[in-house]
Amino acid sequence: MKFEIKNRDAAGRICKFTTEHGTVTTPNLMPVINPNKMIISPREMKNLFGTEIIITNSYIIKKNKKLREKALEIGVHKLIDFDGPIMTDSGTFQSYVYGDIKLDPIEIVKFQRDIGSDIGTILDIFGTPQQTKTKAKLGIKETVKRAQQSIHEKGDMILACTVQGSIYPDLRNKCAKELSKIDSDFFPIGGVVPLMENQRYSDLIACILASKKGLNPSKPVHLFGAGHPLIFPLAVALGCDFFDSSAYAKYAKGGRMIFPWGTEKLDDLDELPCCCPICTKITAPELKKLKEDEKILELAKHNLYVSFAELKKIRSAIAEGNLWELVERRASSNPYLFESMRELRKIDNKRWLEQSESISKNKALFYTGNHTIHRPIIYRYHKRLIERYERFFDISIVFPEGNKPYSNYYSEQIGEINRKRNDVEILINSHFGPVPTELDEMYPFSQSVFPKTLDKETEEEISKIFDNFTRDREIIFWEGNRTLQKLSEPQDKIKYDRDILRISAVANMQFGKDASKALFDGETKIIKSKKTGKIRNIYCDEKHTLSMRASDGMFTLKIDGAKFLHQHFKYPRLRVTIEKDAVSFIKQGKSVFSKFVLDCDPELRPFDECLIVDEKDELIAVGRCLLNRSEMLSFNYGMAVKTRDSIV
Amino acid sequence: MKFEIKNRDAAGRICKFTTEHGTVTTPNLMPVINPNKMIISPREMKNLFGTEIIITNSYIIKKNKKLREKALEIGVHKLIDFDGPIMTDSGTFQSYVYGDIKLDPIEIVKFQRDIGSDIGTILDIFGTPQQTKTKAKLGIKETVKRAQQSIHEKGDMILACTVQGSIYPDLRNKCAKELSKIDSDFFPIGGVVPLMENQRYSDLIACILASKKGLNPSKPVHLFGAGHPLIFPLAVALGCDFFDSSAYAKYAKGGRMIFPWGTEKLDDLDELPCCCPICTKITAPELKKLKEDEKILELAKHNLYVSFAELKKIRSAIAEGNLWELVERRASSNPYLFESMRELRKIDNKRWLEQSESISKNKALFYTGNHTIHRPIIYRYHKRLIERYERFFDISIVFPEGNKPYSNYYSEQIGEINRKRNDVEILINSHFGPVPTELDEMYPFSQSVFPKTLDKETEEEISKIFDNFTRDREIIFWEGNRTLQKLSEPQDKIKYDRDILRISAVANMQFGKDASKALFDGETKIIKSKKTGKIRNIYCDEKHTLSMRASDGMFTLKIDGAKFLHQHFKYPRLRVTIEKDAVSFIKQGKSVFSKFVLDCDPELRPFDECLIVDEKDELIAVGRCLLNRSEMLSFNYGMAVKTRDSIV
């Protein structure tokens, strides 16, 4: 198995997942194929929906003599006529639904191996939401035991070890950690179907997050039994890579149509509210009149068109960097989902999500409602403001939210203030909370769209943060001339340079506290764009140390800048440490692959600038991280750092 | 022209619009056809997207000698090869874009008539958003003058008289009223393209509402130049019936794809986030590689598939009664649109929207965020609670929000309270504000889905309403036994019957203050469902007066109930007055058509029960309104009241 990150947003990722039957782009959906009765054949699914991977049930195959013998003879791929990767389920869900089904946990793994399944599943113990913690504990103990036993029988098959633990996050986390110790490559999160059926999305989120926190981040995670697109964006944002859908067929049989915003009964519809190839070629009355079998077929196709399109939408959102927007938009379709988003506000969850959050994104940040302010990137900003932002002055002059960038919008007023005295902090009481003008071009302040009027919940949230940031300080809300008159003459007559303040502030926020001391200690020269007047390049003692990106107002680190930071900051700050063997490749400008990473600063985030060092902490190169620390240390495939410049 | 309401939700409606070239279901979209250069022919549009009506430009046809002569010879339908209804534009937009284009306002109307346009447009004066009020006034004066002159030249053509007035709601309203005096059948709202281009949606809403308030409700309204589906749901909810799209072509030429949530550049996309027939048969890289012409064609098709699907979605939402949910969901796609929803909170707008709001709906009310509490149906509830709900007791015992219906959820506690004393009001401090338990089965209280935790903005809003409803009263928040102990013995020992309280409360809320006195004055017998225990039928003095609907907890009025209400309430309360000629038909059980309605209680709302009376206020029948007063009095086609029972 190969599993490699290609792109990312939130804790979601676009990966390439490869078995010997081919490569799948994740997040992706495995339609469930019933070997006894296929509504649509896997081959047709590939043609119509671009289906790349399917799942079938080894228990159903094994139970039926004819199917069993045929599967053992020709293999599962030929049995169901699909040449791409095939996952098999073990019968766990059947034992949950039908009770004891007499199945040997090891036999069923061997059987999956013997019929040539790409991914076989252990016979885990389905933990129901209503079970006691004691029972759930016993369940995960048995599940882990079976996984440990099964691993020896997997052969070349990928063994899917399912995380259980009912609705107890600590058990989920424990189970995930135990399973991660096993040499397994695929982790479903199981026992969640009853949560989805009862729209207990807060519990679902808690289960996913607790499991993900315990799992090895380099392994694919499958939200077992999740087939409704309503939940896909959120589940992907939390780090799920695979879904499986029997819903497409089950719903079709019940005359129900799947939509990204929920489910509709065909009988309730006068028109088909969809643009898929089915809904554009037939009308609702025509569809209702079809013979039962044909109707089920058309509904199943519709359900799969919509489900696969939602995955395209999600992958697109990851690539564009607006997955959170999609998640929040979906949440407004369903009050239970809307409610569940509050689970993400818990500090532990914010902390965990922040680690995967990219430094900046391609697309502007869009406000969607009262969940927006709790996004990990805004949490990060507030945290860094307290931890990294250096304050020089005791007085803050505060402006209200305005057009962006703020320092342009308020340039006249700032000019007037500076002429009177320039040893004051100029702060925007913005929709993000307090933003010093020096930071106003950094992502996401300039690159965001908010309504003029905030909802009161967000307002309260940011005013708490504003109060916290400005307490014990002198605060002056800007009132034009009156404010200027109020301002006393400065005590010292030092001229503060707003450009220097800006590059210092950005450097500290981006590289960490005191980065400005490392970077701007010598004679600093700032080169601005003639066209836009914006800072473009920075030289220190005639060395080109940094350039500022127009797109997100952050620094690109030059090798000379890297040297200053390396000298100033102790190990492991800003470092990615690579193996001896990789040094010469990196020096040639090649990028850093995960498998060569020995260590990494835990504070580095995806798309952060970093120092590439060898085992002796000698600076080799400078680059841009694609992964965070835990990812770099766990992935065996793919790039960890894109090298920009190396020391020859 | 025939224009007839078939279904409705919010101020939106599904109508049949008929010209001599066929019938169009509205809301609908007219693709703009450039007679010089069609990307997709109207005939193909009909096949692919079910296009029912198109719009082309008479100015462009007239300007070109060859087109002009051909159009005059064979007519516009043959010229562009489309046999359905065709609207023509007049050149107003061209004169806005290109300045003075030398066009005689009467000549262009005559020309449209002569080429056989179904709907021709006056040459109105485009009011830009930045013009002064004085200039806007002159503009509407000239527009109205031209409309008055043009009407004499229209022949059999429907003349579209465009409402202008820049961003001044009073001018919009004035223009709409002036134009409504003319014998015109079609009203575009013009001058809005710059508002949409600059995402000034609050101004757009203000313009639409001001225009709609001035227009005859029985005439179709066309939001001129609106072609992006982002705005469709909101515009329909405010009463727009037609859109026109040149966007499909313009965006395609710019390599841009239209989606319900906004626009994406093809070049930015790795995958096509859509399930339309184009996006499911081709990948993003393949689409990018097509020759320019083919690419434009495919993008244009995608744009139209998505636009027409959005209209199907909207019509579906109207039929299901969840258009507001769709509007609010869309608002979360775009912060400017989100902001603009606050325009609907203005009391004048709430009042106007409430008039069109149905009494109850097929689907449960879904909370989507902080806009939900401001829906017209909730505004109506709060208004009626103050105006119609009769209070018998001085003490209110208050329970927090719980499962629905509340009286089931709190049945034990209510039982305990009743045993102690039953002359208290039992109130739920619900997500809707205060709900007396007697009303808890009425739409939308039982038929609604809210998250457990409300956003703070909604919380503040409903707590204001709660405080208003309970001030100057004794309020006891339920604390179990402690509350029971606190309750003193009642002063009088009358036994209040909670069932009688319930039917009285529902009757008053539904039929108006004191309706209970009319309906339950005699010996009242309540029949409950044996299965559910819920109230089903009510007899007064052995006459079957009312039945209670299980679906929305409201009353269906029987003829004997109608007699009591008729006797008790003076004209025009609850009445729909019909012409003499229609009486015998109604007595045969036929429904009431709008053209026979002489008068109507201004308080009646769509789906309200009503008394059908003749000119002498004699009760003829009982029925259910499909329209409100202003609609009944203005529509010439279609049903106004569905008759249920008549007095033979």
CSV table of C-alpha atoms in Angstrom, one decimal, chain A residues 48 261 264 268-277 279-280 305-306 309 312-313 315-316 319-320 329 332-336 338-339 342 363 366-370 449-457 460, chain B residues 48 261 264 268-277 279-280 305-306 309 312-313 315-316 319-320 329 332-336 338-339 342 363 366-370 449-457 460:
chain,number,residue,atom,x,y,z
A,48,LEU,CA,-20.9,6.6,-15.2
A,261,TRP,CA,-28.7,18.9,1.9
A,264,GLU,CA,-36.4,13.7,-0.3
A,268,ASP,CA,-43.2,14.3,-2.4
A,269,LEU,CA,-41.6,15.9,-5.4
A,270,ASP,CA,-43.4,17.6,-8.3
A,271,GLU,CA,-40.0,18.4,-9.9
A,272,LEU,CA,-36.6,16.9,-9.6
A,273,PRO,CA,-34.4,19.6,-7.9
A,274,CYS,CA,-31.2,18.5,-9.4
A,275,CYS,CA,-29.0,18.8,-12.6
A,276,CYS,CA,-27.7,15.2,-12.8
A,277,PRO,CA,-28.0,13.3,-16.0
A,279,CYS,CA,-32.9,14.4,-13.4
A,280,THR,CA,-32.3,16.4,-16.5
A,305,TYR,CA,-24.2,10.9,-9.3
A,306,VAL,CA,-25.0,13.3,-6.4
A,309,ALA,CA,-20.3,15.0,-7.2
A,312,LYS,CA,-15.6,16.3,-6.3
A,313,LYS,CA,-16.9,19.4,-4.6
A,315,ARG,CA,-11.7,17.7,-3.3
A,316,SER,CA,-12.1,21.0,-5.1
A,319,ALA,CA,-7.6,22.4,-3.5
A,320,GLU,CA,-9.0,25.9,-3.3
A,329,ARG,CA,-22.6,25.9,4.4
A,332,SER,CA,-27.0,25.3,7.6
A,333,SER,CA,-29.0,22.5,5.8
A,334,ASN,CA,-29.6,20.6,9.0
A,335,PRO,CA,-30.2,21.9,12.5
A,336,TYR,CA,-28.6,18.9,14.1
A,338,PHE,CA,-25.5,23.0,12.8
A,339,GLU,CA,-25.6,22.2,16.5
A,342,ARG,CA,-20.2,23.6,18.4
A,363,LYS,CA,-9.1,31.6,-1.6
A,366,PHE,CA,-15.7,33.7,3.7
A,367,TYR,CA,-17.9,34.3,6.7
A,368,THR,CA,-20.9,32.0,6.7
A,369,GLY,CA,-22.5,32.6,10.1
A,370,ASN,CA,-21.7,32.2,13.8
A,449,VAL,CA,-15.1,38.6,3.2
A,450,PHE,CA,-17.4,39.4,6.2
A,451,PRO,CA,-20.8,41.0,6.3
A,452,LYS,CA,-20.8,44.5,7.6
A,453,THR,CA,-23.0,43.5,10.5
A,454,LEU,CA,-21.8,40.6,12.6
A,455,ASP,CA,-24.1,38.2,14.3
A,456,LYS,CA,-24.2,38.9,18.1
A,457,GLU,CA,-22.6,35.6,19.0
A,460,GLU,CA,-19.4,38.8,21.9
B,48,LEU,CA,-31.5,20.0,-23.1
B,261,TRP,CA,-23.1,29.2,-4.4
B,264,GLU,CA,-15.6,29.6,-10.2
B,268,ASP,CA,-8.7,27.4,-10.8
B,269,LEU,CA,-10.4,24.0,-10.7
B,270,ASP,CA,-8.7,20.6,-10.6
B,271,GLU,CA,-12.1,18.9,-10.6
B,272,LEU,CA,-15.5,19.9,-11.7
B,273,PRO,CA,-17.6,20.2,-8.5
B,274,CYS,CA,-20.9,19.4,-10.2
B,275,CYS,CA,-23.1,16.5,-11.3
B,276,CYS,CA,-24.5,18.0,-14.5
B,277,PRO,CA,-24.4,16.0,-17.7
B,279,CYS,CA,-19.4,17.8,-15.6
B,280,THR,CA,-20.0,14.0,-15.3
B,305,TYR,CA,-28.0,23.1,-16.6
B,306,VAL,CA,-27.1,24.6,-13.2
B,309,ALA,CA,-31.8,23.1,-11.9
B,312,LYS,CA,-36.5,23.4,-10.3
B,313,LYS,CA,-35.1,23.4,-6.8
B,315,ARG,CA,-40.2,25.5,-7.5
B,316,SER,CA,-39.8,22.3,-5.5
B,319,ALA,CA,-44.3,23.2,-3.4
B,320,GLU,CA,-42.8,21.7,-0.2
B,329,ARG,CA,-29.0,28.3,3.1
B,332,SER,CA,-24.6,31.3,3.9
B,333,SER,CA,-22.7,31.0,0.6
B,334,ASN,CA,-22.0,34.7,0.4
B,335,PRO,CA,-21.4,37.2,3.2
B,336,TYR,CA,-23.0,40.0,1.2
B,338,PHE,CA,-26.0,37.0,4.3
B,339,GLU,CA,-25.8,40.6,5.3
B,342,ARG,CA,-31.2,41.8,7.6
B,363,LYS,CA,-42.6,20.5,5.6
B,366,PHE,CA,-35.9,24.1,9.8
B,367,TYR,CA,-33.6,26.5,11.7
B,368,THR,CA,-30.6,27.5,9.5
B,369,GLY,CA,-29.0,30.2,11.7
B,370,ASN,CA,-29.7,33.7,13.0
B,449,VAL,CA,-36.4,21.4,14.0
B,450,PHE,CA,-34.1,23.6,15.9
B,451,PRO,CA,-30.6,22.9,17.3
B,452,LYS,CA,-30.5,22.5,21.1
B,453,THR,CA,-28.3,25.5,21.5
B,454,LEU,CA,-29.5,28.7,19.9
B,455,ASP,CA,-27.2,31.3,18.6
B,456,LYS,CA,-27.0,34.3,20.9
B,457,GLU,CA,-28.7,36.7,18.4
B,460,GLU,CA,-31.7,37.8,22.6
